[in-house]
CSV table of C-alpha atoms in Angstrom, one decimal:
chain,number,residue,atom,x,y,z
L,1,UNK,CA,-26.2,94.0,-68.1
L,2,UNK,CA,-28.0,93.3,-65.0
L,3,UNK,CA,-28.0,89.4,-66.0
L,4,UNK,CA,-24.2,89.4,-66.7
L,5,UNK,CA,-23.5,91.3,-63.7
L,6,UNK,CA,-25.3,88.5,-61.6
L,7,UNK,CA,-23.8,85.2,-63.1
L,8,UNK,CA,-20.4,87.2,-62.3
L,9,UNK,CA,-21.4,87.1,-58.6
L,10,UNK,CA,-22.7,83.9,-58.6
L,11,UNK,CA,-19.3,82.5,-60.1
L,12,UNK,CA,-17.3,84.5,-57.1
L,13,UNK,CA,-19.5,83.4,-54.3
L,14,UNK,CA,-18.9,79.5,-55.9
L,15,UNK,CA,-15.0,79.9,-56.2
L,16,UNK,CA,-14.6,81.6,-52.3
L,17,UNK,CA,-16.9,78.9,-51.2
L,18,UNK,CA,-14.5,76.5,-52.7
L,19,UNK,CA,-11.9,77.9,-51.4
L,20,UNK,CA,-13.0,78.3,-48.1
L,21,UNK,CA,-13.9,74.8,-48.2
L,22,UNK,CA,-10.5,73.6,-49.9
L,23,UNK,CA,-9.0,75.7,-46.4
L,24,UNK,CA,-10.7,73.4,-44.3
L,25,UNK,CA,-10.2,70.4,-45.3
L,26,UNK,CA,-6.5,71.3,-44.7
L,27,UNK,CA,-5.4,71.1,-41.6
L,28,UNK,CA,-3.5,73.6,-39.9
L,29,UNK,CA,0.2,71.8,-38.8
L,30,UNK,CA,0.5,72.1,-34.6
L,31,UNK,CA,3.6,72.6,-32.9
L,32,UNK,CA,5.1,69.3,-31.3
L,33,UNK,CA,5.4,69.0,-27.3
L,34,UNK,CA,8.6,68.1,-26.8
L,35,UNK,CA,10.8,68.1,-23.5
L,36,UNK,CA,13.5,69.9,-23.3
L,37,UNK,CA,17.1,71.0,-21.7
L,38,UNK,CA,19.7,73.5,-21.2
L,39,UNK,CA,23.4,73.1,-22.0
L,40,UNK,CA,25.1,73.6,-18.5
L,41,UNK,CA,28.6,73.8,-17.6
L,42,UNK,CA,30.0,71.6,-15.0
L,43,UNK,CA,33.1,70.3,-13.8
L,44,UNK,CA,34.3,67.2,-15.7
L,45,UNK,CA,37.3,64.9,-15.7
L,46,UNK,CA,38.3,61.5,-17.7
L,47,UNK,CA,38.1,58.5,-16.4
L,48,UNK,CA,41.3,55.5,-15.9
L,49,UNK,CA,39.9,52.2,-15.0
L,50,UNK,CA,42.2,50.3,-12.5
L,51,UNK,CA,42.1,47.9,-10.0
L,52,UNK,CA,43.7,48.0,-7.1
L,53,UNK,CA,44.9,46.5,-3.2
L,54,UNK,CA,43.9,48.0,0.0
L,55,UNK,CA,46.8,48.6,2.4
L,56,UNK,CA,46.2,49.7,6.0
L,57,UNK,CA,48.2,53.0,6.1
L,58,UNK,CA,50.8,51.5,9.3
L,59,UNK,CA,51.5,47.7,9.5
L,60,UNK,CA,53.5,45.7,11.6
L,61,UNK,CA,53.5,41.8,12.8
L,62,UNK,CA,54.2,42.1,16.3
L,63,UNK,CA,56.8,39.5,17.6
L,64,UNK,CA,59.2,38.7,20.1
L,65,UNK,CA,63.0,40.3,20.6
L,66,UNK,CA,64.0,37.7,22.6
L,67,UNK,CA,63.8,33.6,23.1
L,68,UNK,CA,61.3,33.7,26.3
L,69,UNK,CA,58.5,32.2,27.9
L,70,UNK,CA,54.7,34.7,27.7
L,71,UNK,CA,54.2,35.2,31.1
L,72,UNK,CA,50.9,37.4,30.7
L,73,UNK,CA,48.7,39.0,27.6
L,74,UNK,CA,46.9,41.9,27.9
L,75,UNK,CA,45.0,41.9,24.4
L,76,UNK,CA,41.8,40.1,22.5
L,77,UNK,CA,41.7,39.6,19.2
L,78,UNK,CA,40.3,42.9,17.2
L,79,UNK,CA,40.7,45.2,20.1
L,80,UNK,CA,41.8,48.6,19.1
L,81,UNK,CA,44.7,50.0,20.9
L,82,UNK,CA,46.3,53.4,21.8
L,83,UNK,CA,50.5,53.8,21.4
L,84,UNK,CA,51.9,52.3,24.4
L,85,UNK,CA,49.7,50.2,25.4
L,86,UNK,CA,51.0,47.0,26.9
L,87,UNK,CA,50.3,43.6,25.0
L,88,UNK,CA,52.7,41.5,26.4
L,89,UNK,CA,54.8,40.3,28.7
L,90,UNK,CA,57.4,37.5,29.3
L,91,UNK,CA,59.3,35.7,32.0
L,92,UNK,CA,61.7,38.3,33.7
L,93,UNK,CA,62.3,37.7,37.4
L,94,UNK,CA,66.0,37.2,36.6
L,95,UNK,CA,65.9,40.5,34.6
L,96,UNK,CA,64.5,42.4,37.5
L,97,UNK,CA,66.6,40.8,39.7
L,98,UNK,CA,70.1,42.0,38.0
L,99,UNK,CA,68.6,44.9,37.5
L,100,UNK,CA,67.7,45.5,41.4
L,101,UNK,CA,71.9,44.7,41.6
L,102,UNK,CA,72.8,46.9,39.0
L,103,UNK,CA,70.9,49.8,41.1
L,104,UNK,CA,72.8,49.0,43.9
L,105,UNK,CA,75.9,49.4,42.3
L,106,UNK,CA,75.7,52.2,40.3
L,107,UNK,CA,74.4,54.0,43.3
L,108,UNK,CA,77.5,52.9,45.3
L,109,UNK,CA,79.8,54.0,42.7
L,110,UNK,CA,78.2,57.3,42.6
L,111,UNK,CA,78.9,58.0,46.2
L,112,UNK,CA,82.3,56.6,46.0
L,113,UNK,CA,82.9,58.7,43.3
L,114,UNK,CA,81.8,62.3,45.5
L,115,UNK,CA,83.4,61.4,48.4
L,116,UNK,CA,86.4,61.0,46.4
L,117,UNK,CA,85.5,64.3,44.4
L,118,UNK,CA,86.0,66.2,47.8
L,119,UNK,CA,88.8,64.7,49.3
L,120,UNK,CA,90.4,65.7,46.1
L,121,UNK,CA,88.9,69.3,46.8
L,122,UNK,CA,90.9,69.2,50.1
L,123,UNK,CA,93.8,67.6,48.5
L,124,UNK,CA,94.0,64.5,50.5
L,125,UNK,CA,93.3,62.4,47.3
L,126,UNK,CA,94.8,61.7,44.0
L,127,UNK,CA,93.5,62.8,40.8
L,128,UNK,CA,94.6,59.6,39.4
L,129,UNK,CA,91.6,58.0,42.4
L,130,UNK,CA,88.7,60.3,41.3
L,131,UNK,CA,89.5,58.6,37.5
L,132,UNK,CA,89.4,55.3,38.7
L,133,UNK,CA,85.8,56.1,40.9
L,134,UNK,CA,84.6,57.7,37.9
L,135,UNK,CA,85.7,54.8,35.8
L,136,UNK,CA,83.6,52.6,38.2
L,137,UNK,CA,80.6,54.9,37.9
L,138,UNK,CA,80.6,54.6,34.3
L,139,UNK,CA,80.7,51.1,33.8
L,140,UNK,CA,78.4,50.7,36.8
L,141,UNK,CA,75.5,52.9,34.8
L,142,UNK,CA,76.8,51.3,31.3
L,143,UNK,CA,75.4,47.8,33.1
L,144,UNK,CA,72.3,49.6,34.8
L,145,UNK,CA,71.3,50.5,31.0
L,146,UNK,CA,72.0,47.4,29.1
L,147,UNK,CA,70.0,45.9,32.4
L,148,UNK,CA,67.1,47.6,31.2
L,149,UNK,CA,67.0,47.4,28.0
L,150,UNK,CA,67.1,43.6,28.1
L,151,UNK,CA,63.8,44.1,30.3
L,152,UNK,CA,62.3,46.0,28.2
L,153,UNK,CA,62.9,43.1,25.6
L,154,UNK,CA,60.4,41.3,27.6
L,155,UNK,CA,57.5,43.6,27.4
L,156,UNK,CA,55.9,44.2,24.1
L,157,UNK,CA,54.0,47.1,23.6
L,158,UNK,CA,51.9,49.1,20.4
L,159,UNK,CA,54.1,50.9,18.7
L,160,UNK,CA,50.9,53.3,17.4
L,161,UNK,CA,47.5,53.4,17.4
L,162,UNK,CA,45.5,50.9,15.3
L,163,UNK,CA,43.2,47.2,15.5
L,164,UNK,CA,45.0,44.2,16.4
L,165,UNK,CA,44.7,41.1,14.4
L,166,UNK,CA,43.7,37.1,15.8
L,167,UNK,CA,46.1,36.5,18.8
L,168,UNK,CA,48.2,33.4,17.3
L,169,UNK,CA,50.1,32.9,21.1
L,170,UNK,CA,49.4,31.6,24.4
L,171,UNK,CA,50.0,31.9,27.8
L,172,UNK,CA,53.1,29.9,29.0
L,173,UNK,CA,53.9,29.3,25.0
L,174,UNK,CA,57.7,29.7,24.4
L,175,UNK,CA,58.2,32.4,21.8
L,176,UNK,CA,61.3,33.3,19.3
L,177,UNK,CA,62.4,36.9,17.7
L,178,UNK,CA,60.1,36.2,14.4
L,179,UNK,CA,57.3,34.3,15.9
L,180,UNK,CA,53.7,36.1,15.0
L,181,UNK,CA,52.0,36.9,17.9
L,182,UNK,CA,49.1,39.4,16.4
L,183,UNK,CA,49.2,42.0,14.0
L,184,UNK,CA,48.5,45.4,14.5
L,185,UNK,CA,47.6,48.1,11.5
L,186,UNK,CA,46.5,51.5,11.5
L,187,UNK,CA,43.3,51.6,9.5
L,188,UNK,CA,42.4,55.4,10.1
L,189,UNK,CA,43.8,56.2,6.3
L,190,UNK,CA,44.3,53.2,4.0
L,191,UNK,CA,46.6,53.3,1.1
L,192,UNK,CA,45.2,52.1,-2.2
L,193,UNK,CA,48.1,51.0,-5.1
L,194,UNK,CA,46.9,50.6,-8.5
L,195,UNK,CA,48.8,50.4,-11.6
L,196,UNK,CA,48.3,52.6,-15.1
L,197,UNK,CA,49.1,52.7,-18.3
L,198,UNK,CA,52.1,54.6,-19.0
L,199,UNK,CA,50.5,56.9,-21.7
L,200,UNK,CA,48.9,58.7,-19.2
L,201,UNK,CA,52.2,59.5,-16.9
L,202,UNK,CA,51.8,63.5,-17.9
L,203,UNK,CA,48.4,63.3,-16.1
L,204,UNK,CA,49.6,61.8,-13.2
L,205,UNK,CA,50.2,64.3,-10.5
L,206,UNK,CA,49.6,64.1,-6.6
L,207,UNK,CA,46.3,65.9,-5.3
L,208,UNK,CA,44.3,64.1,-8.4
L,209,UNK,CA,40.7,62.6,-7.2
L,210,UNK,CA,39.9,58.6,-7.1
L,211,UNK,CA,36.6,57.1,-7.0
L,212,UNK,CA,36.6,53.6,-5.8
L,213,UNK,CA,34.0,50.6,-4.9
L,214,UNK,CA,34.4,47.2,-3.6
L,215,UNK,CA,31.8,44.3,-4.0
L,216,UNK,CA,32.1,44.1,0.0
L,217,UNK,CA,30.3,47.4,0.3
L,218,UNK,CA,28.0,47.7,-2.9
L,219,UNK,CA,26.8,50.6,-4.0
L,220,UNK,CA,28.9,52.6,-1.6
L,221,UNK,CA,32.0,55.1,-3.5
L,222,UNK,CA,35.2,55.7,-1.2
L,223,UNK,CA,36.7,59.2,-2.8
L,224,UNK,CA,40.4,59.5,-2.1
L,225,UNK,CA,43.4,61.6,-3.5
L,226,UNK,CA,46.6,60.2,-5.3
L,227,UNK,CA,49.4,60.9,-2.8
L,228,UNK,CA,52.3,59.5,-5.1
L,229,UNK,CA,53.8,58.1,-8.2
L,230,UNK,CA,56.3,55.8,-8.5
L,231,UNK,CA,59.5,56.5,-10.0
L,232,UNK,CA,59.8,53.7,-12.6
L,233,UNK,CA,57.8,52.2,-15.0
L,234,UNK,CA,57.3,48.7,-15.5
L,235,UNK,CA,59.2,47.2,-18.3
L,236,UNK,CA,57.2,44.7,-18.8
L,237,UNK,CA,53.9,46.0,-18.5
L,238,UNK,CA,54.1,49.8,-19.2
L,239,UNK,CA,52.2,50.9,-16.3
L,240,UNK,CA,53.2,53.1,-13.7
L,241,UNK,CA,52.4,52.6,-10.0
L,242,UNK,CA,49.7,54.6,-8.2
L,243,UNK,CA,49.3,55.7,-4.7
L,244,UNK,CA,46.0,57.2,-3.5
L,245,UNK,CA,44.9,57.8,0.2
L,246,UNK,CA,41.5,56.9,1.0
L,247,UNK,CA,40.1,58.6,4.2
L,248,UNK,CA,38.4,55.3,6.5
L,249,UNK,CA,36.4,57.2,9.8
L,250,UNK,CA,33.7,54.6,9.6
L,251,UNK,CA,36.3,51.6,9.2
L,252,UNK,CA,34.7,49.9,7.0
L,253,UNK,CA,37.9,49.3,4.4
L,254,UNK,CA,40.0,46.4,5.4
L,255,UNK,CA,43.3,45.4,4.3
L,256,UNK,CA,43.4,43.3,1.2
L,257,UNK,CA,40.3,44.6,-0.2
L,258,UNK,CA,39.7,44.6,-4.3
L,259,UNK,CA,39.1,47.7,-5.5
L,260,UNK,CA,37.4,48.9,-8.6
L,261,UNK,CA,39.3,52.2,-8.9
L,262,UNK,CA,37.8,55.0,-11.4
L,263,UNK,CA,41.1,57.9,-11.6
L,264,UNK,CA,39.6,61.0,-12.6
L,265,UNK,CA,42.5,62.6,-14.8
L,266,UNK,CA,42.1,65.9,-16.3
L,267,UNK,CA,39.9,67.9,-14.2
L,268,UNK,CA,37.7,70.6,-16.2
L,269,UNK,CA,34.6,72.3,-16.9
L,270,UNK,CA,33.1,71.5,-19.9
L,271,UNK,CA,29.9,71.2,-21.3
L,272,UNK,CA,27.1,68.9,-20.9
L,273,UNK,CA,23.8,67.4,-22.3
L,274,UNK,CA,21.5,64.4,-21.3
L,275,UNK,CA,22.9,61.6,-23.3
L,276,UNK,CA,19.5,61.3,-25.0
L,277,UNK,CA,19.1,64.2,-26.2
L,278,UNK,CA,21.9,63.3,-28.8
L,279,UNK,CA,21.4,61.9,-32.3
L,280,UNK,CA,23.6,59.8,-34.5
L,281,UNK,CA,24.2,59.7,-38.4
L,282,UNK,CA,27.3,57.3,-39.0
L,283,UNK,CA,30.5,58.7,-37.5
L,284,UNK,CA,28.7,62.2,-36.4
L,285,UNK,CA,26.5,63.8,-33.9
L,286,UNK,CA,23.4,65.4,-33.9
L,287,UNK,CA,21.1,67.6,-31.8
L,288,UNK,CA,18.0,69.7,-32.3
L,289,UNK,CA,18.6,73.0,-30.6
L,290,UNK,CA,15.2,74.8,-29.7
L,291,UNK,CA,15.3,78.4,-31.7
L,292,UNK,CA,13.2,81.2,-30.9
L,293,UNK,CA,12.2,83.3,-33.5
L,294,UNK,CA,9.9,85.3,-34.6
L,295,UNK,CA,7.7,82.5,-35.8
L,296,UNK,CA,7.6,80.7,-32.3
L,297,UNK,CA,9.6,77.9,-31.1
L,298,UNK,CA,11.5,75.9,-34.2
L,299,UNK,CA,14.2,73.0,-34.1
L,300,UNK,CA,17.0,73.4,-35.6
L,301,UNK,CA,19.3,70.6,-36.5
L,302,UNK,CA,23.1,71.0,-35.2
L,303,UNK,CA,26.2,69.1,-35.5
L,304,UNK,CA,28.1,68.3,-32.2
L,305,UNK,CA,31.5,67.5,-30.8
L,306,UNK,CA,31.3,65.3,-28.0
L,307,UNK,CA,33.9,64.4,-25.6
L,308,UNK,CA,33.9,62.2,-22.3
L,309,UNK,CA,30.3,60.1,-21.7
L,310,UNK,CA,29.0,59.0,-18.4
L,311,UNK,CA,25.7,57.1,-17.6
L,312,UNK,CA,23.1,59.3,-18.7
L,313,UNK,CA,25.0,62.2,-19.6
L,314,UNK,CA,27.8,63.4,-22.7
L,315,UNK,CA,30.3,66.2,-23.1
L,316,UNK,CA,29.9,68.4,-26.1
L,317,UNK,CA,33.2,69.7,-26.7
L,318,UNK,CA,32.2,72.4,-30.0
L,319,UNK,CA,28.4,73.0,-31.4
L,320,UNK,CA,26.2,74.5,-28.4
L,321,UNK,CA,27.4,77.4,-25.9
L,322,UNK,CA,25.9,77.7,-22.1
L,323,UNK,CA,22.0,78.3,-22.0
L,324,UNK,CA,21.2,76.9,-24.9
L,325,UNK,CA,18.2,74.5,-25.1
L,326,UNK,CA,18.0,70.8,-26.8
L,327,UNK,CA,15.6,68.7,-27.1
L,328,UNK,CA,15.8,65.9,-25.0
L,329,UNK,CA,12.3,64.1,-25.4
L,330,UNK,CA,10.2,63.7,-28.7
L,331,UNK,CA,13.4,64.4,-30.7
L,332,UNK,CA,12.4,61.2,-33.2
L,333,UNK,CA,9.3,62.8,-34.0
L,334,UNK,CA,10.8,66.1,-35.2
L,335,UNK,CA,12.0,67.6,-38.4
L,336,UNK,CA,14.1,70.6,-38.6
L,337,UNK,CA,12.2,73.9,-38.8
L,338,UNK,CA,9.5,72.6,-37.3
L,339,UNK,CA,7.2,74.1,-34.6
L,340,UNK,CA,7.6,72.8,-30.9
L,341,UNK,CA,5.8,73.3,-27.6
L,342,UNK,CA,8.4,72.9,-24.7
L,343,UNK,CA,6.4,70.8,-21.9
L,344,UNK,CA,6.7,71.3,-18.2
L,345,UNK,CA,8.0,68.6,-16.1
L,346,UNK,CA,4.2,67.7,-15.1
L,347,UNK,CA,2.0,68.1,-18.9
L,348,UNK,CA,-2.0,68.9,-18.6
L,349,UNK,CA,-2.6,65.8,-18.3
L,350,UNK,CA,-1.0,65.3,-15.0
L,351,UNK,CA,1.4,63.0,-16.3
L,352,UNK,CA,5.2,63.1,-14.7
L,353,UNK,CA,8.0,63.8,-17.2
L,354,UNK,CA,11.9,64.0,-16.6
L,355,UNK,CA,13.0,67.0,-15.6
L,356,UNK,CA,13.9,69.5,-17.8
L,357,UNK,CA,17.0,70.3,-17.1
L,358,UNK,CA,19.9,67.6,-17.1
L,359,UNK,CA,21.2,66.5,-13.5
L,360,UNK,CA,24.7,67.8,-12.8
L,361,UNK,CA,27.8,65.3,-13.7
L,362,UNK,CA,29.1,63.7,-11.4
């Protein structure tokens, strides 16, 4: 009994030996460090491509009213100006002479005229005398004003604030009504049109944001607002015209610039992930949400619905809600189910990772 009793425990002690052995040789399965993200909401819109033509938002050719000789210029070329401002003048001593005349004469009718007035008070006049003096004094300030307004033909002054263009006139030069002698535009707001396709017309409304860049200022966005619509659509095209307002303080836009014009229609707040974080089977969309459970951190595989993309982000339009977290890094290394470690933005080894948390759109 005693023999039987010890080959039993020898046979155990072999088996849990082997056992124990069999154990470990296999090797316990790790969780995988992985990066990871939350779902955040911010605001969104879709994006029109366009192209578009800078327009200074006042602009006028300045030019003569008159056939005259310059007499004087009171300008350079690019100087900025205030309303009013005189820019030029032409020959008018005969003006100024007629005019001196005119003076004369309407003030002597205007006497006439009183002194008639109260004779006619004392009754040693005729009313019939006081119309024909106030006749007089009528035509005589009739000629005093057409007088002045033929002088003021000869002086040319800015009609608003703004930068004058290349002076294309001289001293001395004789000028006619049409002849450029500088232009003159108001470059504090600049008008930008564009043209777009008629099927978004229902998303056209004034107020809507514009981001727009020019290859004379790279890397540098001008934001704007549309101010109007236009009333017809082109026949021939099917695109509507657009008018946006782009602030200018710094004056760096100038008229006749090409502009790269992103329209942000539909303004939102939607969902968002870092475009990497998102995995592809044929026609659908895949992520691996981070579940906490009661075994640890797992993946778990989720279908998506994304909507608009921009660089280095996407919409997700159904499968995640806010606070949720994805994996963004390590994702092709991961199976559903299986165990993760979230990393920090810096691991142990000191080595810098993205951040862990996607950057807001923009």
């Amino acid at each position: 009994m005693k023999r039987l009793n010890r080959f039993l425990l020898a046979g155990l002690l072999v088996w849990v030996a082997a056992d124990l052995t069999q154990a470990a040789d296999k090797p316990l399965e790790k969780p995988i460090p992985v990066m990871a993200a939350e779902v955040s909401r911010q605001p969104l819109a879709d994006r029109v491509e366009a192209l578009g033509t800078l327009k200074a938002n006042e602009s006028v050719i300045i030019t003569a009213n008159v056939t005259e000789t310059i007499s004087s210029l009171h300008f350079e070329d690019g100087q900025r100006v205030r309303a009013g401002d005189l820019l030029v003048e032409m020959t008018n001593a005969e003006e100024h002479a007629l005019l001196e005349e005119a003076r004369v004469r309407a003030g002597e009718a205007e006497r006439q005229y009183q002194r008639v007035k109260a004779l006619v008070a004392q009754r040693s006049a005729s009313e019939s005398l006081l119309d024909e003096r106030k006749r007089d004094l009528d035509t005589a300030r009739a000629m005093l004003v057409a007088l002045e307004s033929r002088l003021a033909d000869r002086v040319i002054a800015a009609p608003f604030d703004g930068v004058l263009g290349l002076r294309n006139i001289s001293r001395g030069a004789l000028v006619e009504p049409g002849d450029p002698i500088t232009t003159l535009d108001d470059d504090r707001v600049m008008k930008l049109d564009f043209a777009v396709p008629s099927v978004h017309l229902t998303s056209l409304v004034p107020g809507l944001k514009i981001e727009a860049e020019t290859d004379a200022h790279r890397g540098q966005v001008f934001t704007g607002v549309v101010r109007g619509i236009d009333s017809q659509i082109d026949p021939v095209t099917r695109t509507v015209q657009v008018r946006a307002i782009l602030p200018n303080p710094d004056r760096y836009l100038k008229p006749g610039l090409l502009m790269r014009i992103d329209l942000l229609v539909d303004p939102r707040e939607g969902l968002v992930i870092p475009e990497k974080a998102l995995l592809h089977q044929g026609q659908e969309h895949f992520v691996l949400a981070v579940s906490d459970g009661k075994e640890g951190l797992t993946a778990e595989r989720r279908q998506v619905e994304i909507g608009t993309r921009q660089p280095g982000w996407v919409e997700i339009r159904a499968g995640l809600q806010p606070g949720e977290r994805i994996v963004t890094d390590g994702n092709d290394k991961v199976r559903p189910g299986q165990a993760l470690r979230i990393l920090d933005a810096i691991d142990g080894d000191g080595a810098r990772n993205p951040p862990a948390v996607t950057d807001a759109a923009p």
